[in-house]
Short mmCIF file of C-alpha atoms and ligand atoms in Angstrom, two decimals:
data_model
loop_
_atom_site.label_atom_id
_atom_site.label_comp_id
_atom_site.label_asym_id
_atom_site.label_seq_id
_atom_site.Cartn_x
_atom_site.Cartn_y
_atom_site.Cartn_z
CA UNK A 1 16.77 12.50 -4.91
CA UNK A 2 15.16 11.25 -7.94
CA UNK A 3 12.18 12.24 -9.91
CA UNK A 4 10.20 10.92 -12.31
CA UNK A 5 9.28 12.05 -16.24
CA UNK A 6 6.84 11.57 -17.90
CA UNK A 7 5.63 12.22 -21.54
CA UNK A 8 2.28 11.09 -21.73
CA UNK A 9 -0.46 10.76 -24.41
CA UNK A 10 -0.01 7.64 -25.42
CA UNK A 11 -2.59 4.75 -24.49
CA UNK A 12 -0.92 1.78 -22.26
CA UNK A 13 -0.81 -1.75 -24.34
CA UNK A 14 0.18 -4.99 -23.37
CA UNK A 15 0.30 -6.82 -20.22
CA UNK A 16 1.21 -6.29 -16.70
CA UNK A 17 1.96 -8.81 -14.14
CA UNK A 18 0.92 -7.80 -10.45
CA UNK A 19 2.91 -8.57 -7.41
CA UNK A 20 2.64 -9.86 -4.15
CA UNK A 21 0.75 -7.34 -2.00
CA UNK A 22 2.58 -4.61 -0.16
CA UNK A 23 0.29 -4.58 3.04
CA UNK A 24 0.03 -8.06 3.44
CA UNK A 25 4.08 -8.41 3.27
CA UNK A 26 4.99 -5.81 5.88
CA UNK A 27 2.31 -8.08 7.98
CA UNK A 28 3.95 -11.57 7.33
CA UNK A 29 7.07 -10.41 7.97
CA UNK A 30 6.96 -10.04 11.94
CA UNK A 31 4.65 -12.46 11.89
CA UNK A 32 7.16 -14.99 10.79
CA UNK A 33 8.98 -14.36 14.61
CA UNK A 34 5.97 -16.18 16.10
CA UNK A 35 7.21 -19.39 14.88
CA UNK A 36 9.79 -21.71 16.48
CA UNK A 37 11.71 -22.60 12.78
CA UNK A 38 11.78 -21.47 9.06
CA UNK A 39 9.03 -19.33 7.34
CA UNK A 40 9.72 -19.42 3.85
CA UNK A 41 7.61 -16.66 1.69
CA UNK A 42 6.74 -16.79 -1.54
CA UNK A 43 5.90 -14.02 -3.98
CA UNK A 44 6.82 -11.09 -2.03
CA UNK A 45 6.80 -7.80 -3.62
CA UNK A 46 10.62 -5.77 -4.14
CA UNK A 47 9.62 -2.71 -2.29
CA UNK A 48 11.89 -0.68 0.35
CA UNK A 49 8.92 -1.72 2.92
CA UNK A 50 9.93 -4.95 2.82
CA UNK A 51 13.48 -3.92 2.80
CA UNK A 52 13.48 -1.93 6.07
CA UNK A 53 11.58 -5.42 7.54
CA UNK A 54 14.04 -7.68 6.83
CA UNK A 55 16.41 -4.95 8.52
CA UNK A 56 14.31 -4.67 12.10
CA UNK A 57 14.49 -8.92 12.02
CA UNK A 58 18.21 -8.98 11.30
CA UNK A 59 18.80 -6.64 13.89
CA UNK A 60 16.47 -8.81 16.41
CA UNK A 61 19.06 -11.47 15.63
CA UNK A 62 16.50 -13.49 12.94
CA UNK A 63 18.80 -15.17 9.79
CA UNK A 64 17.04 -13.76 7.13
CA UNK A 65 17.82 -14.53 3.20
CA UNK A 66 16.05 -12.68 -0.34
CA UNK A 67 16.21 -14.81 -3.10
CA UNK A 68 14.25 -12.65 -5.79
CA UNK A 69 10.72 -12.97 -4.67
CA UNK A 70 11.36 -15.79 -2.07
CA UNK A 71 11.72 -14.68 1.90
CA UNK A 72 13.78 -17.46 4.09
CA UNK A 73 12.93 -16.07 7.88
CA UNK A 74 15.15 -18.72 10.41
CA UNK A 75 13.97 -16.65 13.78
CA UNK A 76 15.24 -19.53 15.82
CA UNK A 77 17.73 -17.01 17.50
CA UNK A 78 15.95 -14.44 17.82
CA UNK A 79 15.90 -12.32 20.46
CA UNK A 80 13.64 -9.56 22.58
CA UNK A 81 15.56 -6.26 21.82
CA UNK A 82 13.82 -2.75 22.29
CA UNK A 83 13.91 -0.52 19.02
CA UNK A 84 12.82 2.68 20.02
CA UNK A 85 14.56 3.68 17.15
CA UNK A 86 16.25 2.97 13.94
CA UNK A 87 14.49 1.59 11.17
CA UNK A 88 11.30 1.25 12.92
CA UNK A 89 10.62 4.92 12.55
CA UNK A 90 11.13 4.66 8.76
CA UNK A 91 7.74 2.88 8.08
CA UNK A 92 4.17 3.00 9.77
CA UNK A 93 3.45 -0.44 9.41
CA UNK A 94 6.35 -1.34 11.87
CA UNK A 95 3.63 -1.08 14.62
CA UNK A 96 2.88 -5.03 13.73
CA UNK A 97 6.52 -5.94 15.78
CA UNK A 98 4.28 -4.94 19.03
CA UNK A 99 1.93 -7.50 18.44
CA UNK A 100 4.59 -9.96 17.22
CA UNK A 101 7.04 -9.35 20.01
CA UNK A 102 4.19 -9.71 22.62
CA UNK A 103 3.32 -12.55 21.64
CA UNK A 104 6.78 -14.17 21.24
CA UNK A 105 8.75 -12.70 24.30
CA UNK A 106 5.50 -10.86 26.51
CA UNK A 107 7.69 -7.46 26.15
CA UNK A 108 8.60 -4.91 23.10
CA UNK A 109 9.51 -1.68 23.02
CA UNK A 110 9.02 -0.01 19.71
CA UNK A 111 9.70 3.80 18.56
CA UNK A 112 6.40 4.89 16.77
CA UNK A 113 5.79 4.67 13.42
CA UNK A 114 6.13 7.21 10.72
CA UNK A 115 5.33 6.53 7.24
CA UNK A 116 2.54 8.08 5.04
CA UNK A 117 2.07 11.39 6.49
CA UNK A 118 -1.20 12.38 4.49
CA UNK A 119 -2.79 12.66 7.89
CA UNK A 120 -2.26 11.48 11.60
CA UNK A 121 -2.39 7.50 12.12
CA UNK A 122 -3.78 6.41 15.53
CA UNK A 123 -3.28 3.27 17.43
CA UNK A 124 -5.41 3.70 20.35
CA UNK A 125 -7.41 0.23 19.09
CA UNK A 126 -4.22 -1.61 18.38
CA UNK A 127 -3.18 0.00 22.07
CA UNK A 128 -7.15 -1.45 23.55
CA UNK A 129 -6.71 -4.89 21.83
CA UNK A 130 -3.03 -5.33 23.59
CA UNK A 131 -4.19 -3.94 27.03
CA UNK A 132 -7.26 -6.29 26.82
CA UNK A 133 -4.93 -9.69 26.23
CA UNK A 134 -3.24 -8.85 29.67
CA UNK A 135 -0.33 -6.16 28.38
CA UNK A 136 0.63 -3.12 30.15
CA UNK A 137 1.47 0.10 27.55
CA UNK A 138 2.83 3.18 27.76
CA UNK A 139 4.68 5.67 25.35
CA UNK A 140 7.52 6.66 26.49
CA UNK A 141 9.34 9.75 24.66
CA UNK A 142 8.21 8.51 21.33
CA UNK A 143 8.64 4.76 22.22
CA UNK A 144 5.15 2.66 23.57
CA UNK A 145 6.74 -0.17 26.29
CA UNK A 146 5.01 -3.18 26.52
CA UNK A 147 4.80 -5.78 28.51
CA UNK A 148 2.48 -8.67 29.54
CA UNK A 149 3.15 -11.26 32.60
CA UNK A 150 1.25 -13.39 30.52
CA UNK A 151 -1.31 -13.05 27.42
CA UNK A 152 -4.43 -14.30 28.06
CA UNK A 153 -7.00 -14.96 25.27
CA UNK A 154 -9.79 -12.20 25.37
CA UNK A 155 -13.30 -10.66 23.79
CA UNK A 156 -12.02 -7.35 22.30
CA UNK A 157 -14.57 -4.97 20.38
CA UNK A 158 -12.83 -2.69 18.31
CA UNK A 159 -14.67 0.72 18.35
CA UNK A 160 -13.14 1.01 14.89
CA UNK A 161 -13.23 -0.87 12.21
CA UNK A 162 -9.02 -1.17 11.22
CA UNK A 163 -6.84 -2.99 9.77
CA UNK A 164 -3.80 -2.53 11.50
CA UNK A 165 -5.26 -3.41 14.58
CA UNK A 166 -7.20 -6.48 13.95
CA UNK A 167 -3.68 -7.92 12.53
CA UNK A 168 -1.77 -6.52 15.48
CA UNK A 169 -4.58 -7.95 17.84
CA UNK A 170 -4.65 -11.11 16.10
CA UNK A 171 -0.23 -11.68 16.33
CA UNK A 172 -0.73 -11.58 20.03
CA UNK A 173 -3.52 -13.69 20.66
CA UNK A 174 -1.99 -16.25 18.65
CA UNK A 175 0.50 -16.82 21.61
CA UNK A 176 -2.26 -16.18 24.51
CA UNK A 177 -3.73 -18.99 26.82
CA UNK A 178 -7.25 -19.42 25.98
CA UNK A 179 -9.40 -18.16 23.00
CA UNK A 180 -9.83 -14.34 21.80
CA UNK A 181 -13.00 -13.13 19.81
CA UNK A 182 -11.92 -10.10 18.17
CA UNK A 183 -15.45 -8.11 17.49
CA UNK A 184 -16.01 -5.37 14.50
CA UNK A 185 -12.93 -6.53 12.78
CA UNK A 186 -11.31 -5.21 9.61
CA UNK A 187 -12.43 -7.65 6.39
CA UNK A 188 -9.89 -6.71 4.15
CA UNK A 189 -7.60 -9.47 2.18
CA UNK A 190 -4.59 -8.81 3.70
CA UNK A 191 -5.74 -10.08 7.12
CA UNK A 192 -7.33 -13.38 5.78
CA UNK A 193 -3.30 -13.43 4.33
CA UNK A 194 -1.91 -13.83 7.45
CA UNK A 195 -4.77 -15.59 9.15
CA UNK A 196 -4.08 -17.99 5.95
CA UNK A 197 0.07 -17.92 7.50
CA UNK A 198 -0.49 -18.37 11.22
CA UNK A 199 -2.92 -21.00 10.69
CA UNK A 200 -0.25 -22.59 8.48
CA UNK A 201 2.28 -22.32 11.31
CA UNK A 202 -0.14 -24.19 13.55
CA UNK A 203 -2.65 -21.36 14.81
CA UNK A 204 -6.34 -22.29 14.90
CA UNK A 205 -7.87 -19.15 14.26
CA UNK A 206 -11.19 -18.99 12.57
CA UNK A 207 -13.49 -16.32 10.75
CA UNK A 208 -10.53 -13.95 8.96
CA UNK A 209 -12.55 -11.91 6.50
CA UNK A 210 -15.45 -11.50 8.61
CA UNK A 211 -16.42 -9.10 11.41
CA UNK A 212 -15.79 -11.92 14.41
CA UNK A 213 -12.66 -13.52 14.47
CA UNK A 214 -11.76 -16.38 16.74
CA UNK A 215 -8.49 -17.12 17.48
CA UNK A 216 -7.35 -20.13 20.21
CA UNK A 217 -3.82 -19.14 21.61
CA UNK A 218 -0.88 -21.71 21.10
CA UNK A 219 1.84 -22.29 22.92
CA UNK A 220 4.20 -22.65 20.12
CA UNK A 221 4.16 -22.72 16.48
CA UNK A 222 6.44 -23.70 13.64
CA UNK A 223 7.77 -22.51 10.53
CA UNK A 224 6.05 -23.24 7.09
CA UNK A 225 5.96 -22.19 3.61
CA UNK A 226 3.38 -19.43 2.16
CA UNK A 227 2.81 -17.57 -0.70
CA UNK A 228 1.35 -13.59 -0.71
CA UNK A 229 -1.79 -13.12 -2.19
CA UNK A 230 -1.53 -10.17 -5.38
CA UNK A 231 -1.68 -6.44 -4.66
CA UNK A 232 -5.25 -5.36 -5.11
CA UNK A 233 -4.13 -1.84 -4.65
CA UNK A 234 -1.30 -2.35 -7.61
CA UNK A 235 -3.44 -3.83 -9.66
CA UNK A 236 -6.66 -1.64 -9.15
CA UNK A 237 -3.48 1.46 -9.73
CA UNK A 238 -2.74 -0.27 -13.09
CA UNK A 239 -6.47 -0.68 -13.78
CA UNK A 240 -7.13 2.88 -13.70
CA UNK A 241 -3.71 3.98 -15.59
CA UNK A 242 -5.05 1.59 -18.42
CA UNK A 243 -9.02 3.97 -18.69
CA UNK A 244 -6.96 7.23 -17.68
CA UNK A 245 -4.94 6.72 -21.02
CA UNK A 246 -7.23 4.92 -23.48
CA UNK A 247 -5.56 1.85 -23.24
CA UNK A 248 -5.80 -1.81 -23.54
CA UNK A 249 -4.32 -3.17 -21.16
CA UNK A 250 -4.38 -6.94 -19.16
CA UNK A 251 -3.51 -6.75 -15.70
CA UNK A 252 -2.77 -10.80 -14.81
CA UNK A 253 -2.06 -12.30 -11.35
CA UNK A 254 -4.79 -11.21 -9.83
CA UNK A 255 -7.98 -12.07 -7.35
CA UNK A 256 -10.81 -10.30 -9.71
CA UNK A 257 -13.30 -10.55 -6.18
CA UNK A 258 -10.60 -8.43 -4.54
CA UNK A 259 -11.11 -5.44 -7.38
CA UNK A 260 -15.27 -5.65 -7.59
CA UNK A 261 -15.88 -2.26 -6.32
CA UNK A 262 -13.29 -0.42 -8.26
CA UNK A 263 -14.51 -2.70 -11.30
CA UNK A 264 -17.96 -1.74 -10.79
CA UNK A 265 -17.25 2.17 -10.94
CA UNK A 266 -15.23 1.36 -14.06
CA UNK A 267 -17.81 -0.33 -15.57
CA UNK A 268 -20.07 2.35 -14.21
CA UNK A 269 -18.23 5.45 -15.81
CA UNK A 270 -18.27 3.51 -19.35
CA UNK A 271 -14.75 1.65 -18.89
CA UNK A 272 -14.74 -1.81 -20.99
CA UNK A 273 -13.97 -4.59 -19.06
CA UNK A 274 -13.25 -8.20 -19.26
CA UNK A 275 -12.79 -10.64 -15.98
CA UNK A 276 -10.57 -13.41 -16.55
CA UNK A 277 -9.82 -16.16 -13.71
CA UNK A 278 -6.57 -14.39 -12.34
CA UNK A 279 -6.45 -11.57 -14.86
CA UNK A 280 -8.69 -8.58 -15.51
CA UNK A 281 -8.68 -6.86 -19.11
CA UNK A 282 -9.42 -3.07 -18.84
CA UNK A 283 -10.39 -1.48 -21.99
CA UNK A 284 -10.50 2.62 -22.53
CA UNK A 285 -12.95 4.49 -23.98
CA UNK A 286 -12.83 8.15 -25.81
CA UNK A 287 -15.64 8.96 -23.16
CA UNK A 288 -16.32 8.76 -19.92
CA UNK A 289 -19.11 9.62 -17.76
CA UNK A 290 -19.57 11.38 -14.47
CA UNK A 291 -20.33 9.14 -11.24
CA UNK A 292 -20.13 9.31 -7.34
CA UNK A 293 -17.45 7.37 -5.54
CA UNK A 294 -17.42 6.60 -1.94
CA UNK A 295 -14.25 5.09 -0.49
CA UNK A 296 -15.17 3.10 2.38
CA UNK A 297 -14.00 -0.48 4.50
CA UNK A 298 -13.53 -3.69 2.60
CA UNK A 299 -15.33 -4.61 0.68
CA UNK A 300 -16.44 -0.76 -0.16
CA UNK A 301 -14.06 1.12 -2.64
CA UNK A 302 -10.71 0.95 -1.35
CA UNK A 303 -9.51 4.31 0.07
CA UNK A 304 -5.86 3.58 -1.40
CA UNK A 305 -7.61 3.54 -4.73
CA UNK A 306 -8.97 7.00 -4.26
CA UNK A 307 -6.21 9.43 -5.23
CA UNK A 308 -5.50 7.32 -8.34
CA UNK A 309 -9.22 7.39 -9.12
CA UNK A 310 -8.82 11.17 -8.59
CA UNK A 311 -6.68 11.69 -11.62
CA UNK A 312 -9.06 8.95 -14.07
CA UNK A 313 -11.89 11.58 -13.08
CA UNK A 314 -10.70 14.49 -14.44
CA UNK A 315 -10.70 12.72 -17.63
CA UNK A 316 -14.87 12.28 -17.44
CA UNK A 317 -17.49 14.18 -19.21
CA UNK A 318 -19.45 16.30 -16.04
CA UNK A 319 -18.91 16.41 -12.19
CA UNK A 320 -17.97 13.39 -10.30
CA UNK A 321 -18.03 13.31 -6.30
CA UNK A 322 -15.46 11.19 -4.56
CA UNK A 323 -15.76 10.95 -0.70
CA UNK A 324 -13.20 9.38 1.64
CA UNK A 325 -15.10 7.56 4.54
CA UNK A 326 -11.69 6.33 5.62
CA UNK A 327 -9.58 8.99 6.20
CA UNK A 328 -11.41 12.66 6.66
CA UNK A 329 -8.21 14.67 4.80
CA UNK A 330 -6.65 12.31 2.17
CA UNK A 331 -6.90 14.64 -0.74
CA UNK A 332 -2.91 15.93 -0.44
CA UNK A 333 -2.84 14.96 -4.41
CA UNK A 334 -5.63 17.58 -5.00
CA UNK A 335 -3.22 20.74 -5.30
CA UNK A 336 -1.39 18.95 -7.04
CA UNK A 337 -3.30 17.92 -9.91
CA UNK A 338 -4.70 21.85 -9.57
CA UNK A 339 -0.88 22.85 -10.66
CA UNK A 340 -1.83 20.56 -14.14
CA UNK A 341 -5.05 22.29 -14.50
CA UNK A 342 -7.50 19.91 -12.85
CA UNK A 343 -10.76 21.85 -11.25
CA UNK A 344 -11.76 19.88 -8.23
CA UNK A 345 -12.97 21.38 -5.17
CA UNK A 346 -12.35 19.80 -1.72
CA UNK A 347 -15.45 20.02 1.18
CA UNK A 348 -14.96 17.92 3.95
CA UNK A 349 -14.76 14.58 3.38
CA UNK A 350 -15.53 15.34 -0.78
CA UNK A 351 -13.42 15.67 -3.81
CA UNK A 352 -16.01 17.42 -6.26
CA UNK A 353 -14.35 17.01 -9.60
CA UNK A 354 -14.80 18.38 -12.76
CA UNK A 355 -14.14 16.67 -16.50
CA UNK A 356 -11.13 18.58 -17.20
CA UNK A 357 -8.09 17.90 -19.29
CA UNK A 358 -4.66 18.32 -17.65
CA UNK A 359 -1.45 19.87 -18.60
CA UNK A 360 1.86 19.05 -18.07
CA UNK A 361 3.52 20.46 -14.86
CA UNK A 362 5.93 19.98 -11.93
CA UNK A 363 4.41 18.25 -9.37
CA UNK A 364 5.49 16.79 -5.98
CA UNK A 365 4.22 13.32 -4.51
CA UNK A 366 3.43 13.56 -0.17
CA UNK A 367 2.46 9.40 -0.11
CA UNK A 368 3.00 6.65 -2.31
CA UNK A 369 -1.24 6.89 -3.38
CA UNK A 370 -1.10 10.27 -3.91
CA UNK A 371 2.37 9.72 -5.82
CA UNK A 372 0.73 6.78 -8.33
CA UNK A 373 -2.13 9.51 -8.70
CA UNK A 374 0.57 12.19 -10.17
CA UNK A 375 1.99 9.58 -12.65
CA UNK A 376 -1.43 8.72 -14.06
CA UNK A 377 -2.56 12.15 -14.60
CA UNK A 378 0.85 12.65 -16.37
CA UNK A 379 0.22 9.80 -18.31
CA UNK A 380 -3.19 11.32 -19.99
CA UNK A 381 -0.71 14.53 -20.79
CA UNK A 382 0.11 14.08 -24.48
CA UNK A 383 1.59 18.50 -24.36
CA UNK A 384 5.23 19.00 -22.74
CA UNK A 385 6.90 16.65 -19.93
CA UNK A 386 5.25 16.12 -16.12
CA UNK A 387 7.62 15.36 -13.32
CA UNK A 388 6.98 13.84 -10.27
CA UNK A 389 8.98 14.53 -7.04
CA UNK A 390 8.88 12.22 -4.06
CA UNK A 391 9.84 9.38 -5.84
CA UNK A 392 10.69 7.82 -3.05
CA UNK A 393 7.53 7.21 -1.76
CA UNK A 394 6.02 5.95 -5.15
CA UNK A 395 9.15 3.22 -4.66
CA UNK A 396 7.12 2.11 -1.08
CA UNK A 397 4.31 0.58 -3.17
CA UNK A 398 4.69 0.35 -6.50
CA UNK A 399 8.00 -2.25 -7.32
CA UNK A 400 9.43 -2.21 -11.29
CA UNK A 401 7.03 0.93 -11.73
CA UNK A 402 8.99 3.00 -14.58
CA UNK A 403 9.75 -0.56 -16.19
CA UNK A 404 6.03 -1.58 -16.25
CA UNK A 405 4.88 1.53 -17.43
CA UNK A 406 7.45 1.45 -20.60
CA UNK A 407 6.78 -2.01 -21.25
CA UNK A 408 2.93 -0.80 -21.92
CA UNK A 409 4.53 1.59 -23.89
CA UNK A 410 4.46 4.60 -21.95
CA UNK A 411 7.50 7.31 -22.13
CA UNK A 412 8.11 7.44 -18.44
CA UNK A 413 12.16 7.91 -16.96
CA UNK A 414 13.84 8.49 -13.77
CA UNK A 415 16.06 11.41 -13.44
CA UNK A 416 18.33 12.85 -10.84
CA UNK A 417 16.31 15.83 -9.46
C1 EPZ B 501 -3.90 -0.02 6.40
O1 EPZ B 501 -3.48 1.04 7.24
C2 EPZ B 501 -3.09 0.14 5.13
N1 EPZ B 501 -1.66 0.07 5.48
C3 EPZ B 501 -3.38 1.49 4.50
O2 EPZ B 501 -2.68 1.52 3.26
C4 EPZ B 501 -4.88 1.59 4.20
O3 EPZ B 501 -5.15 2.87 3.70
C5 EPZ B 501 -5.66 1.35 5.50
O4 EPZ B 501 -5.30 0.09 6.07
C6 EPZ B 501 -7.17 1.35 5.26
O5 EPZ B 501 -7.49 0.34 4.33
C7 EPZ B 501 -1.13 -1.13 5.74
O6 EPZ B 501 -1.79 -2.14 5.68
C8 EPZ B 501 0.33 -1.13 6.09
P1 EPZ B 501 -6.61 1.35 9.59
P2 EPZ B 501 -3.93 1.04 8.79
O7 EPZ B 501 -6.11 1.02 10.94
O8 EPZ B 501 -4.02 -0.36 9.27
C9 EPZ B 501 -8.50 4.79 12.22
C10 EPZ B 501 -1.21 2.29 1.67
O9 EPZ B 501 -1.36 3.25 0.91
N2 EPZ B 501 -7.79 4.14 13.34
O10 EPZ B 501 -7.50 0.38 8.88
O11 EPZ B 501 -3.05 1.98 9.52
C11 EPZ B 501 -7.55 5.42 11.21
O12 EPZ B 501 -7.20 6.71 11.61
C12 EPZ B 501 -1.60 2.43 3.11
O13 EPZ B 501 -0.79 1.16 1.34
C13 EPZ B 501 -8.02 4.59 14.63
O14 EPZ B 501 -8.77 5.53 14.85
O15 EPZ B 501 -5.38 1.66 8.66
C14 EPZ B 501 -8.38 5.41 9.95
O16 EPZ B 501 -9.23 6.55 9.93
C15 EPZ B 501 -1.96 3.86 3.47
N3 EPZ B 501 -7.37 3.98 15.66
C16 EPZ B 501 -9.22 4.14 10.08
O17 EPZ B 501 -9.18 3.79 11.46
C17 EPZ B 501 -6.52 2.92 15.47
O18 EPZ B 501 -5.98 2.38 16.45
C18 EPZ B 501 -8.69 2.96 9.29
O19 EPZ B 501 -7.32 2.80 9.63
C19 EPZ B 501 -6.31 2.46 14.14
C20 EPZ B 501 -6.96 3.08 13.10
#
């Protein structure tokens, strides 16, 4: 296994370019099995997400090429195979082939997901959405069977608001007679990204990005060409890394509107910074000041953001308050950052952190947020050498990572642990 070092102190410079995001990918992927030819994609981040996906196709019997950042998907061939196991258990977002292989061949068997352990991942609206289009589910030893004598188009509220369901809900219905409102929806980017792909391939659905979606089922659809929006979550990572360490730093490729929260509480805390049209400047400061951060739904402060923001905290004058509104126990990173001398206290739902600086240590990354929140707060360490276990994790989000980071002029290396 590999970890990674880091001797920090010294303020990021330069200019980083963002890639295609991560949780939009691992989305566009299956969805590309929908269609009846070629889905070419564009911009698509080099992560070992994305990796694994192109895997679970192949083995469906998909022709599947990676150029660099360019996806060919040929799922003419395809064909309905169930994957209890394999490398569906090596990533949570696999859960989108149920929706995907519903509403291509009305069956799918799929082993659950595993992924991101910071704390347990329901899919009992995914599960409502699926049962509500016509399909019958069950879990069987680890594996949920479906199956649907047909998919019919239907009004689905989803009692939460989530992301992986309203995608999941919305790969189905594309292939279901008749029209599906899906109610309380998820608003986040990523799902106006694939709305942005299906429609492409010929789907007519209506309202992505907003609480009511429509979508009218088709019978068939066809391949197309589509290029992934930028990784907020990257980006917004980046952002923070650049205040954490003093820096000056331009983050380009990006959609500024997707960052406003986390720009706000930047702005808020005393980071300087400048909005570009597709690039964001972030500016550091010598101080910082306390404020209260609650990570909520798009458009509210992105949850993925909070660990990250964790570690730029510590680095403020006073007592800052992050909540997760999210997730109730996402705060793995927080003995973690203890072990470099952070003081933050964890009630409930609360991070209560106190203006601290940190100290080099050994510390271990549990998910890739939590990991991108070690290598920041190792980054403000200018005393001795932090390392970072669990790189493998970090490698599920965060593509060219090390080689970013030293091209802003950090001293960051991988070594075998
Ligand atoms: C997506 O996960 C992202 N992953 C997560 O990013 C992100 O943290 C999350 O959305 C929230 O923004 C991908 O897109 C692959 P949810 P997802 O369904 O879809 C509860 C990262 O770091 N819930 O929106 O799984 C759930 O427990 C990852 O890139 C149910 O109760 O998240 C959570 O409390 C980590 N039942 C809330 O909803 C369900 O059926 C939001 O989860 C589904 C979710």
């Amino acid at each position: 296994m590999e970890k990674l070092m880091i001797s920090g102190g010294r303020p990021l410079q330069g200019t980083v370019t963002i890639s295609g995001a991560k949780n939009s990918a691992i989305a566009l992927i299956p969805a590309a099995i929908l269609a009846e030819s070629e889905v070419i994609l564009d911009n698509l981040p080099l992560l070992s997400d994305v990796a694994v996906y192109s895997e679970i196709l192949e083995e469906l019997g998909a022709n599947v090429s990676w150029e660099g950042n360019q996806m060919r998907i040929d799922p003419t061939h395809i064909i309905s195979l169930p994957m209890p196991n394999g490398p569906v258990k090596k990533l949570r977002a696999s859960y989108y082939m149920m929706g995907a292989m519903l509403g291509r061949f009305k069956e799918a068997v799929i082993g659950l997901p595993g992924g991101c352990n910071f704390e347990p991942r329901p899919i009992d609206q995914h599960i409502k959405g699926f049962e509500a289009l016509g399909a019958t589910v069950t879990n069987e030893h680890g594996a949920i069977h479906l199956h649907a004598k047909e998919l019919k188009g239907a009004k689905i509220y989803l009692d939460v608001v989530s992301v992986g369901a309203t995608i999941n809900i919305m790969l189905a219905a594309t292939r279901a007679k008749g029209s599906t409102i899906i109610e309380n929806a998820a608003k986040e980017p990523e799902i106006i990204d694939v709305a942005t792909l299906l429609n492409s391939m010929g789907a007519s659905i209506k309202g992505a990005g907003t609480e009511t979606i429509r979508i009218e089922g088709k019978s068939e659809l066809r391949g197309c060409r589509h290029s992934i929006i930028p990784d907020r979550i990257q980006a917004g990572t980046y952002m923070i890394a650049a205040a954490a360490t003093r820096g000056n730093v331009l983050i380009d490729n990006v959609i500024p509107k997707h960052l406003e929260a986390l720009t706000a509480k930047l702005i808020e805390m005393g980071v300087g910074i400048e909005e570009l049209d597709e690039s964001i400047r972030v500016i550091g400061k010598q101080n910082y000041g306390s404020i209260d951060v609650k990570a909520l739904v798009y458009p509210g402060f992105a949850t993925d953001l909070q660990s990250p923001m964790t570690s730029l905290l510590t680095q403020a004058d006073g007592v800052s308050v992050l909540s997760d509104f999210v997730y109730s126990n996402r705060f793995k990173h927080v003995p973690e950052l203890a072990r470099m001398g952070a003081k933050i206290r964890v009630e409930g739902r609360s991070a209560i952190i106190e203006g601290h600086p940190l100290n080099a240590a050994k510390v271990k990354a549990t998910d890739l947020r939590a990991g991108a929140a070690l290598v920041i707060a190792g980054l403000t360490v200018s005393e001795g050498i932090t390392e970072v276990t669990g790189v493998e994790f970090i490698d599920r989000g965060y593509d060219h990572l090390v080689t970013n980071l030293r091209e802003l002029g950090a001293d960051v290396w991988r070594q075998n642990d």
